[in-house]
XYZ file of C-alpha atoms in Angstrom:
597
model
C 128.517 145.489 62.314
C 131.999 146.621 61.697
C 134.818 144.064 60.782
C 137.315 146.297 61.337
C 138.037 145.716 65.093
C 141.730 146.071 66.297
C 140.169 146.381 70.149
C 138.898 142.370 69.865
C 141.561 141.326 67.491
C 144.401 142.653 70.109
C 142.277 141.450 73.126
C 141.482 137.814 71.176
C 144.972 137.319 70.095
C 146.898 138.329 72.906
C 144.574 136.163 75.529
C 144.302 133.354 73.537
C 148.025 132.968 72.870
C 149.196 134.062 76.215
C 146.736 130.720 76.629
C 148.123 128.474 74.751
C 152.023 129.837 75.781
C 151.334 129.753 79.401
C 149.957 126.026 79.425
C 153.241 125.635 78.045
C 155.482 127.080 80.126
C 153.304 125.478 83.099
C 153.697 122.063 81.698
C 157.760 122.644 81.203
C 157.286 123.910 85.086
C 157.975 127.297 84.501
C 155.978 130.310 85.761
C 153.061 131.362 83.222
C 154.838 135.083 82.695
C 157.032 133.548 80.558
C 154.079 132.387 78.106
C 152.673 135.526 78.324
C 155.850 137.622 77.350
C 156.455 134.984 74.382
C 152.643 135.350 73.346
C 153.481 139.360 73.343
C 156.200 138.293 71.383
C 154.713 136.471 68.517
C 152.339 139.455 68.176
C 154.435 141.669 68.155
C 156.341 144.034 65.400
C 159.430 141.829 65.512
C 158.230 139.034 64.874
C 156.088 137.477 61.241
C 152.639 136.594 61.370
C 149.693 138.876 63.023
C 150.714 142.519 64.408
C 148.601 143.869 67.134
C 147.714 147.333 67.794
C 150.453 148.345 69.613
C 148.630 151.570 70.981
C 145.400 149.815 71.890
C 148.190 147.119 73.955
C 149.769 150.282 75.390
C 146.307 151.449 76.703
C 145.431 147.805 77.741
C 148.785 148.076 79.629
C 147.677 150.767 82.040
C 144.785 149.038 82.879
C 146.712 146.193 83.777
C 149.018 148.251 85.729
C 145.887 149.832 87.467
C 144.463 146.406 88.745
C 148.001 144.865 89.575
C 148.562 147.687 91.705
C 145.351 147.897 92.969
C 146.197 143.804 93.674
C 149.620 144.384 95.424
C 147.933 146.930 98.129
C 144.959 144.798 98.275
C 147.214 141.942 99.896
C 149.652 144.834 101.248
C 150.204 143.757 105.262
C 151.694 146.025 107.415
C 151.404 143.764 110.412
C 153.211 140.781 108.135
C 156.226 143.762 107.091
C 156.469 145.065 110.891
C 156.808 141.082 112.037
C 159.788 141.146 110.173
C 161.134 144.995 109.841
C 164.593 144.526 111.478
C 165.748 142.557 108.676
C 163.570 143.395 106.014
C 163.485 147.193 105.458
C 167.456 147.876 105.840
C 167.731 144.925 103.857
C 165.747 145.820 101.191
C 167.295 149.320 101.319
C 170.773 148.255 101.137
C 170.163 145.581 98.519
C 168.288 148.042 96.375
C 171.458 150.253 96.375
C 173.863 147.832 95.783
C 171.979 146.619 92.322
C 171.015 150.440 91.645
C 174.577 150.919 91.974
C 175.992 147.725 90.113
C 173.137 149.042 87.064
C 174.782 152.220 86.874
C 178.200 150.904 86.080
C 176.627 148.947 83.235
C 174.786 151.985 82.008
C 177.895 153.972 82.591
C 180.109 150.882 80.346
C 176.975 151.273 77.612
C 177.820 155.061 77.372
C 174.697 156.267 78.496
C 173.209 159.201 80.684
C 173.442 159.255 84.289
C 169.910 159.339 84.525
C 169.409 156.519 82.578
C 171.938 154.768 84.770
C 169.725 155.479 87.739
C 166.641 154.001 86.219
C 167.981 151.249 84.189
C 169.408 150.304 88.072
C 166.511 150.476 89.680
C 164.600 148.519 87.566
C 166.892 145.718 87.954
C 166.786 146.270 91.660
C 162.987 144.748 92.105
C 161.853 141.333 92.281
C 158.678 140.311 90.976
C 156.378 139.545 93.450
C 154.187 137.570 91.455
C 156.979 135.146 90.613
C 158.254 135.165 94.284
C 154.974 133.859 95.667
C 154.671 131.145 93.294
C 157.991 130.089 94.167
C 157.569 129.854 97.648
C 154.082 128.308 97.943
C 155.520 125.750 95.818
C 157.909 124.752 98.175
C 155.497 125.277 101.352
C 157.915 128.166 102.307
C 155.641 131.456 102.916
C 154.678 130.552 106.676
C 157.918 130.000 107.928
C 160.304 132.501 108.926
C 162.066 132.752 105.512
C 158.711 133.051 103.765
C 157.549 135.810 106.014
C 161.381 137.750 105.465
C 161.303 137.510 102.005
C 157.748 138.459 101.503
C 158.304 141.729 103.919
C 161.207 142.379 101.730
C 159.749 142.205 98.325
C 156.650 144.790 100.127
C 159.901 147.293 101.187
C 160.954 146.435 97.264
C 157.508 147.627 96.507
C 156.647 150.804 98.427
C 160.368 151.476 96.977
C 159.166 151.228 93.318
C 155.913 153.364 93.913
C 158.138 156.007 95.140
C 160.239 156.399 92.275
C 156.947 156.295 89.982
C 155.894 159.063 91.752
C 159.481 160.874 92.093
C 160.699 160.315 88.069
C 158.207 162.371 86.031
C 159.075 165.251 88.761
C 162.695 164.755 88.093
C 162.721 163.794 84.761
C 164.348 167.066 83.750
C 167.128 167.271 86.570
C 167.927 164.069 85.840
C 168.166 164.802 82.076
C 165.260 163.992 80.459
C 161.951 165.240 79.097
C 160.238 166.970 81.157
C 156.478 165.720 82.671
C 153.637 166.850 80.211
C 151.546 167.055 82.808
C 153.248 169.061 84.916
C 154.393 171.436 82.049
C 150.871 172.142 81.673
C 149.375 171.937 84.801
C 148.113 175.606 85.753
C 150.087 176.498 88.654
C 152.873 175.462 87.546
C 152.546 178.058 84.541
C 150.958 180.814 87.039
C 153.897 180.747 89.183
C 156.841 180.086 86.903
C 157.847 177.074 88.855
C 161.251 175.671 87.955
C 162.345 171.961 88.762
C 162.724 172.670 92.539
C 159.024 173.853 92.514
C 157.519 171.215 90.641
C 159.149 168.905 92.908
C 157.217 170.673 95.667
C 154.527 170.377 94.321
C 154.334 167.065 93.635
C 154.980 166.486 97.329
C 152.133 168.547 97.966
C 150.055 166.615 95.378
C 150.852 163.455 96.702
C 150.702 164.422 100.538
C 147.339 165.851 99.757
C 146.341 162.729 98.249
C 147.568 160.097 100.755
C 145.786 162.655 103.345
C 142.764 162.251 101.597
C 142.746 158.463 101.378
C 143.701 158.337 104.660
C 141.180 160.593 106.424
C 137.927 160.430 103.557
C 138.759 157.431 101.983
C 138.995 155.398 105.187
C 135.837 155.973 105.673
C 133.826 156.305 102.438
C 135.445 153.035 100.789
C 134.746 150.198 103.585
C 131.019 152.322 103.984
C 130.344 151.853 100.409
C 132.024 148.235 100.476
C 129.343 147.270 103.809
C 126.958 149.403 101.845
C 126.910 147.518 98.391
C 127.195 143.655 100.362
C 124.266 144.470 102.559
C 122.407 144.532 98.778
C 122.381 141.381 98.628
C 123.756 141.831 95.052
C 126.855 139.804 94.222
C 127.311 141.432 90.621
C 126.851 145.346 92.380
C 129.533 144.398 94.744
C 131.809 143.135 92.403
C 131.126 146.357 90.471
C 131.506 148.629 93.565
C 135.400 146.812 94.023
C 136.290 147.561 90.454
C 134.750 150.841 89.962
C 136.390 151.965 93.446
C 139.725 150.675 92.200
C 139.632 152.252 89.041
C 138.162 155.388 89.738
C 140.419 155.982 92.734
C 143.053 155.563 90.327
C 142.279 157.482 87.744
C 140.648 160.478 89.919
C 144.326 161.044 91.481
C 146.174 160.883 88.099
C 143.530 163.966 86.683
C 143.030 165.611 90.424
C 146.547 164.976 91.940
C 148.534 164.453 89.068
C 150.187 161.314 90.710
C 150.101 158.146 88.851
C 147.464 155.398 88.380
C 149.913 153.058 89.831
C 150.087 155.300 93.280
C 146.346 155.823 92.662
C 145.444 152.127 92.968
C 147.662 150.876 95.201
C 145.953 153.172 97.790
C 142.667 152.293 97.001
C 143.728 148.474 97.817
C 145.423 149.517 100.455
C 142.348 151.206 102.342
C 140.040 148.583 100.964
C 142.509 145.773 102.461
C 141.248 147.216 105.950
C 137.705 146.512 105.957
C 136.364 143.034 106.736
C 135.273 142.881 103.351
C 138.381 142.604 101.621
C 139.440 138.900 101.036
C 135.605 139.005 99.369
C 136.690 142.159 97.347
C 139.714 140.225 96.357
C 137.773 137.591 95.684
C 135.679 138.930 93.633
C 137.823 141.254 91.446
C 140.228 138.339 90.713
C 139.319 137.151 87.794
C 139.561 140.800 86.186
C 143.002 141.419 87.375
C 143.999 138.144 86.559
C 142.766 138.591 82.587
C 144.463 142.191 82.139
C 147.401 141.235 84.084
C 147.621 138.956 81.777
C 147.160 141.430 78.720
C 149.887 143.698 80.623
C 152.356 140.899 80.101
C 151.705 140.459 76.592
C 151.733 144.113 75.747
C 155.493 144.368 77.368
C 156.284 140.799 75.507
C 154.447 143.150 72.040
C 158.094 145.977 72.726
C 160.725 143.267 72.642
C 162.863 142.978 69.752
C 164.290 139.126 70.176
C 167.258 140.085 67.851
C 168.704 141.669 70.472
C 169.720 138.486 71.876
C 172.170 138.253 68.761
C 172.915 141.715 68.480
C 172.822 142.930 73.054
C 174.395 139.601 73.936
C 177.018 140.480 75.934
C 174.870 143.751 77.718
C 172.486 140.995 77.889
C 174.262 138.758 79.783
C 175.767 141.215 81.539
C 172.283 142.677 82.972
C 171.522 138.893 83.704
C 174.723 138.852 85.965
C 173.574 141.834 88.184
C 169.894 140.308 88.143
C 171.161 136.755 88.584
C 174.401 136.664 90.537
C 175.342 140.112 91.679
C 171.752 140.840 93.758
C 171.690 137.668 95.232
C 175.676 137.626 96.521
C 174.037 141.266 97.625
C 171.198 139.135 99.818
C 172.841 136.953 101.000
C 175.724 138.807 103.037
C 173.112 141.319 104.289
C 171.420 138.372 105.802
C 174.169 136.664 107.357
C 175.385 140.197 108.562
C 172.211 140.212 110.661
C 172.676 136.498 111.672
C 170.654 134.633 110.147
C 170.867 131.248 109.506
C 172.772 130.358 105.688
C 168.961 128.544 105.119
C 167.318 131.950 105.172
C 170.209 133.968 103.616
C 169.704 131.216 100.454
C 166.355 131.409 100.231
C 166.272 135.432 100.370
C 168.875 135.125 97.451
C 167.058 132.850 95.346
C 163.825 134.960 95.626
C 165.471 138.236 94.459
C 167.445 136.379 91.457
C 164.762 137.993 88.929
C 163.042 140.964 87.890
C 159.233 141.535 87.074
C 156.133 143.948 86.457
C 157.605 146.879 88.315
C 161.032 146.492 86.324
C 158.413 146.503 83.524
C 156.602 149.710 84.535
C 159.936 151.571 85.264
C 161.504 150.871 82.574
C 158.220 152.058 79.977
C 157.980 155.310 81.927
C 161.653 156.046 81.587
C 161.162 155.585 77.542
C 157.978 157.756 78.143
C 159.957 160.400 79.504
C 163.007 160.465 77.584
C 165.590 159.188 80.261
C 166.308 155.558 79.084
C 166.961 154.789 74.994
C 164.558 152.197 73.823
C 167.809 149.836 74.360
C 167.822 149.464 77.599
C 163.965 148.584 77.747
C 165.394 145.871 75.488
C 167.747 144.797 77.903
C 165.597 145.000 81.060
C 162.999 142.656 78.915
C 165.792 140.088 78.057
C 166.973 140.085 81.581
C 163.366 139.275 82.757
C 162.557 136.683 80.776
C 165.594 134.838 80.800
C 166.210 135.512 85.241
C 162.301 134.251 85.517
C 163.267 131.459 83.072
C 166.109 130.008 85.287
C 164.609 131.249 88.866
C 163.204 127.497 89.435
C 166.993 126.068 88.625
C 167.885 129.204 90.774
C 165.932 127.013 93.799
C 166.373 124.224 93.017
C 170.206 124.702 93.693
C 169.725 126.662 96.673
C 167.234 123.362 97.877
C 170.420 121.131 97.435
C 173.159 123.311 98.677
C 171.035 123.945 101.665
C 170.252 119.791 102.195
C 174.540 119.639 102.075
C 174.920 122.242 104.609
C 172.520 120.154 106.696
C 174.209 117.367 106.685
C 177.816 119.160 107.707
C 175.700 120.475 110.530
C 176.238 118.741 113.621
C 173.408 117.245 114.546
C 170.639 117.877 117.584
C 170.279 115.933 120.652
C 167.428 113.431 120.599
C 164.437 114.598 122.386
C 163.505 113.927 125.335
C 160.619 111.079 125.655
C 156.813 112.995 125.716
C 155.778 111.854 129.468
C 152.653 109.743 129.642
C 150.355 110.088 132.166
C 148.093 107.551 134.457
C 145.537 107.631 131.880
C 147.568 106.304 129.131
C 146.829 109.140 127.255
C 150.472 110.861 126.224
C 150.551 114.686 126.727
C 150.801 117.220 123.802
C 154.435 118.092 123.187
C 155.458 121.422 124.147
C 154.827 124.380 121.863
C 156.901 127.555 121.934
C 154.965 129.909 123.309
C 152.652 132.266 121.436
C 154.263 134.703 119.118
C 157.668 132.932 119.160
C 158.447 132.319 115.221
C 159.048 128.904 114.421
C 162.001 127.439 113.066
C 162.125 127.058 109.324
C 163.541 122.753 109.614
C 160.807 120.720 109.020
C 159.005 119.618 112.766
C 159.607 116.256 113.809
C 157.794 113.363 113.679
C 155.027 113.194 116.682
C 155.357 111.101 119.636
C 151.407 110.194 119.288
C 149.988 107.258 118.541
C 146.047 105.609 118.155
C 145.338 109.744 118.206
C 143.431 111.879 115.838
C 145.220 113.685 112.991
C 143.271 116.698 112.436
C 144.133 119.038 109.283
C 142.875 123.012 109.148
C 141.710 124.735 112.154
C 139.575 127.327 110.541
C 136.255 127.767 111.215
C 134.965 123.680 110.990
C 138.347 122.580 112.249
C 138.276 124.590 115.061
C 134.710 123.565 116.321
C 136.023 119.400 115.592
C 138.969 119.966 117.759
C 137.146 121.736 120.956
C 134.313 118.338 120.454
C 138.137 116.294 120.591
C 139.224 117.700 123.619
C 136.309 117.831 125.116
C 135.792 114.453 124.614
C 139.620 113.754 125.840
C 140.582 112.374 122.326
C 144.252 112.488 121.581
C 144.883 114.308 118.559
C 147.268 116.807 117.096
C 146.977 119.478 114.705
C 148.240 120.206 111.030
C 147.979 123.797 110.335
C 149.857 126.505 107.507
C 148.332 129.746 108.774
C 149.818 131.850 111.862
C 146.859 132.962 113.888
C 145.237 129.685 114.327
C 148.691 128.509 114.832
C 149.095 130.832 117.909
C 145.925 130.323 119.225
C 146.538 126.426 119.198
C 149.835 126.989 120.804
C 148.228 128.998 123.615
C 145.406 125.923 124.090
C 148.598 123.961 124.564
C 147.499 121.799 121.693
C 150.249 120.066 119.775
C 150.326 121.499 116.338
C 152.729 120.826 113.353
C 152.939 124.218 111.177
C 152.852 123.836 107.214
C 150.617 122.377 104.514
C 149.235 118.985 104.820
C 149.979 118.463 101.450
C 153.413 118.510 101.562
C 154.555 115.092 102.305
C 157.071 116.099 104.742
C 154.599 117.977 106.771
C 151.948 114.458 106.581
C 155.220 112.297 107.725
C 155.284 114.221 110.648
C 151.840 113.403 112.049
C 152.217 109.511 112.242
C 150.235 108.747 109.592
C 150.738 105.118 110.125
C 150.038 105.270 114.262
C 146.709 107.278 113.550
C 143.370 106.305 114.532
C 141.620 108.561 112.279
C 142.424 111.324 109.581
C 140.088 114.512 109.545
C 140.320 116.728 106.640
C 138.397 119.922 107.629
C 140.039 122.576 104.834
C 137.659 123.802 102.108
C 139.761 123.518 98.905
C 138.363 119.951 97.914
C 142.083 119.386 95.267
C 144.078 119.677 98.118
C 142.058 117.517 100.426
C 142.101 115.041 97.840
C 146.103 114.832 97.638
C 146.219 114.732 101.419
C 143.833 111.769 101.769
C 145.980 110.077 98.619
C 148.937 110.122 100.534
C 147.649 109.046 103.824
C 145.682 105.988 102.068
C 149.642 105.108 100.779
C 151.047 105.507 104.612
C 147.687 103.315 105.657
C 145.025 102.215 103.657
C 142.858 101.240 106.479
C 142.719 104.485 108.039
C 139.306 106.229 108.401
C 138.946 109.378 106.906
C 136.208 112.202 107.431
C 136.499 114.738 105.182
C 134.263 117.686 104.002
C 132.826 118.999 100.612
C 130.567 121.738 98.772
C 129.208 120.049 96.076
C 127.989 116.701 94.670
C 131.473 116.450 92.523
C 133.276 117.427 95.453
C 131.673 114.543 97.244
C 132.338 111.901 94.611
C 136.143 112.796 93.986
C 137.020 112.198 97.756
C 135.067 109.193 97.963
C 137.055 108.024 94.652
C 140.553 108.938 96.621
C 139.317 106.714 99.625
C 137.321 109.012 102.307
C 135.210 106.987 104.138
C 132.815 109.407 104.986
C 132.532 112.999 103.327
C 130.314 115.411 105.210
C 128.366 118.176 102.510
C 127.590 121.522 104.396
C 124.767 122.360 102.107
C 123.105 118.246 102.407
C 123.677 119.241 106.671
C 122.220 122.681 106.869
C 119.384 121.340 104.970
C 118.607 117.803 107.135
C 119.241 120.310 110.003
C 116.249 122.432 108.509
C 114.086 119.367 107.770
C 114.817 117.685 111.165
C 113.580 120.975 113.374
C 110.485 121.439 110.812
C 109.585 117.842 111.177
C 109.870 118.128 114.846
C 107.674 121.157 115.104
C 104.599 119.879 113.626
C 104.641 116.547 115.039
C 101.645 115.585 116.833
C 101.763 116.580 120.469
C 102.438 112.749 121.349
C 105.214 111.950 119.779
C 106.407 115.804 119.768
C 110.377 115.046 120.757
C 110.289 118.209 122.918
C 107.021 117.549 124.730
C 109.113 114.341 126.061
C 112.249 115.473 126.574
C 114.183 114.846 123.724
C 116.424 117.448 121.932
C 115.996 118.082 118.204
């Protein structure tokens, strides 16, 4: 066996510190890109110690880029960007030229190329997504209203970036840079003497030819194969079906199209998002993107140079002005030009106040072809790590200048009282009606009491409350997702809409009036937190909750569920109880007298 082996050296070193650097930065409450560029970092050329192969990272890199993009149109949702298209497409667009605009001038001040101007502002133009979700699951923010605009935004962002990916190498020599090896070589080109005007007509062509195909044979082939492969039986062959359709998609348009692997992959997501498959395909292929996402980061931390903190500072803090302050101002007066509430217009602002992978894949491509100097890469990788660094103080400001502006607000009318009828039972409180988005201030408090708190309406929760009201037991609803939310507000059922783990959201069920807590969602962590606070609010209250496992079981039992229902322990008493009724003798067979199973 060889010894010599840069491949698990750079893989080893790169994973295992990204590790040990993203625990970190998790611990100090920052997002886990940060430990992963520093990890990059310390392996680096800049920096003492171990050097990894920076051309084996650079390779690692585009698989990365493959399976992030193959991840972004994998959760792309048309129906979530056309829910919110009249703010978030001409805001996007508008926003994007404003910090394409404001990067220019910099580039402009630096001395450099016009073309580099463009792409040095467009990579500061893009938020990362990654860090954007994070942010606003943290703060229970991506079902409301604001959520769902800043989410459709960050997709506009995104189509956006795969555009230019596609446009740059085509205009790489207009815009004063080297021209696109591929398409220098590529056949036709040659056979017709095609000069930049043809080659960016052909790469229309390319790229129309490929989004035709994908949209006409790929429709059909990849959610066949997808049905195909899970009918197996085979959990490893379907797992292998998602990533070999992912990166063979990818890599079959870069060598028959000559569009990019980024363009390549996002389309395969984006047809494999479409099939009923596709939250198991995501699933599945998780762990994979996760690990060379993960090597993608480090690889961009492995170009950085940290002494240009000492020797860029001013461009530095300069690019972290446009990233920080001048996109955000940007945000926030589009926003309140469309009349939005100042909440939403903050939020939007603080989600855009950093710059992530596609800044990162922009800004290596315009090296690659010649447009940017390996100085402004430096400068778009300062400006990342130091905009993600401070996004979380970023919200947390926004969080309290948003609580002040509440309290200058004048304040509601109370309520009216929730009429109670001859039975004693009080009705549901009225729910705007189905489709109507609801407001982003936190609901209030419920006018139930002695009622049944029931959290998730999925696929258990939704068969407990149809036994509640058929049973004409009070009870009320705590649900984060929008389609069970709009099918509970058509039922007329009263429903409070976020996370049951966010304190807020509990308060606002009457913890302390309840009869009894129900805990139908899967993820057993979250149940537990959920039936920690509500023991707090009322330690006598009964709570039912469900599990998957025997640890499952025990850790919710620990927390203080009273009872704790196992699927697999019911499915199988189920079995044993209609075996054991079937061979019975014929007199005491419970179906011979009348009894159900």
């Amino acid at each position: 066996m060889p010894h010599d082996t840069p491949l698990i050296a750079t893989i080893v070193a790169g994973l295992g510190l990204a590790f040990v650097f993203g625990a970190i930065a998790n611990r100090l409450r920052l997002p886990t890109l940060v430990g992963y560029l520093f990890a990059g970092i310390l392996v680096g050329p800049y920096t003492p110690g171990f050097v990894a192969d920076q051309k084996l990272g650079t390779e690692l890199a585009e698989m990365g880029v493959i399976l992030l993009m193959f991840g972004v149109g994998l959760h792309f949702s048309l129906k979530d960007l056309m829910s919110v298209r009249a703010i978030a497409i001409p805001g996007a667009v508008v926003q994007i030229a404003v910090a394409t605009v404001m990067g220019w001038t910099l580039a402009m001040a630096l001395g450099w190329s016009h073309g580099a101007g463009l792409v040095f502002g467009l990579a500061l133009s893009v938020a990362s997504t990654v860090v954007l979700l994070r942010a606003l699951q943290e703060r229970r923010l991506v079902e409301t209203e604001r959520g769902r605009i800043a989410v459709g935004w960050l997709i506009v962002e995104d189509i956006a970036m795969v555009l230019a990916l596609v446009l740059l190498p085509a205009l790489s020599s207009l815009l004063g840079g080297q021209a696109q090896a591929t398409a220098a070589s590529d056949p036709i080109v040659q056979w017709l003497n095609l000069g930049v005007g043809g080659i960016l007509a052909l790469t229309f062509i390319k790229v129309a030819g490929f989004v035709a195909l994908m949209l006409v044979v790929g429709r059909q082939v990849i959610p066949w194969v997808l049905h195909y492969v899970a009918h197996t039986g085979s959990r490893e062959l379907f797992r292998l079906a998602v990533l070999a359709i992912a990166l063979g998609v990818a890599f079959g348009a870069a060598k028959l199209f000559g569009v990019s692997f980024a363009l390549g992959a996002f389309f395969a997501g984006m047809i494999m998002s479409e099939s009923e498959l596709s939250h198991r395909a995501a699933e599945e292929s998780l762990p994979l993107r996760d690990a060379f996402s993960v090597l993608f980061f480090v690889s961009v931390g492995m170009l950085f140079n940290p002494m240009s903190l000492v020797t860029e500072a001013w461009p530095i803090l300069a690019t972290l002005f446009i990233i920080v302050v001048g996109k955000s101002i940007a945000a926030f007066l589009i926003v309140v030009a469309f009349r939005y509430p100042a909440a939403t217009a903050l939020t939007i602002s603080a989600s855009l106040a950093q710059i992530g992978e596609f800044s990162f894949i922009l800004a290596e491509l315009g090296v690659h072809l010649k447009l940017l100097p390996e100085r402004a890469r430096d400068l778009i990788l300062a400006g990342a790590l130091l905009s993600i660094m401070l996004n979380p103080a970023v919200f947390a400001g926004v969080d309290r200048l948003r609580r002040f502006l509440d309290t200058r607000a004048p304040r509601p009318e109370p309520a009216a009282p929730v009429p109670v009828p001859a039975d004693g039972a009080p009705e549901p409180a009225p729910q705007p009606p189905t489709g109507q988005p609801t407001s982003d201030e936190p609901p209030a408090v419920t006018a139930l009491s002695d009622h049944t708190i029931l959290v998730g309406f999925g696929r258990v929760g939704s068969l407990v409350g149809e036994a509640l009201k058929a049973r004409g037991l009070p009870f009320l609803v705590v649900e984060d997702a929008d389609r069970p939310q709009a099918r509970l507000r058509g039922e007329r059922i009263e429903t409070i809409a976020g996370n049951a783990a966010n304190a807020d959201i509990l308060r606002c069920a009457n913890v302390a009036g309840a009869r009894r807590l129900i805990v139908a969602i899967p993820n057993a962590f979250e149940a537990g937190h959920i039936i920690e606070m509500a023991k707090t609010a009322k330690p006598d209250l009964p709570i039912i909750a469900r599990a998957h496992s025997d640890a499952e079981v025990d850790h919710l039992t620990a927390l203080g569920a009273g009872t704790v229902i196992m699927g697999e322990r019911e499915i199988a008493r189920g079995i044993i109880d209609t075996v054991a009724a079937a061979t019975a003798p014929p007199a005491t067979n419970p179906i011979q007298n009348g009894a159900a199973i």
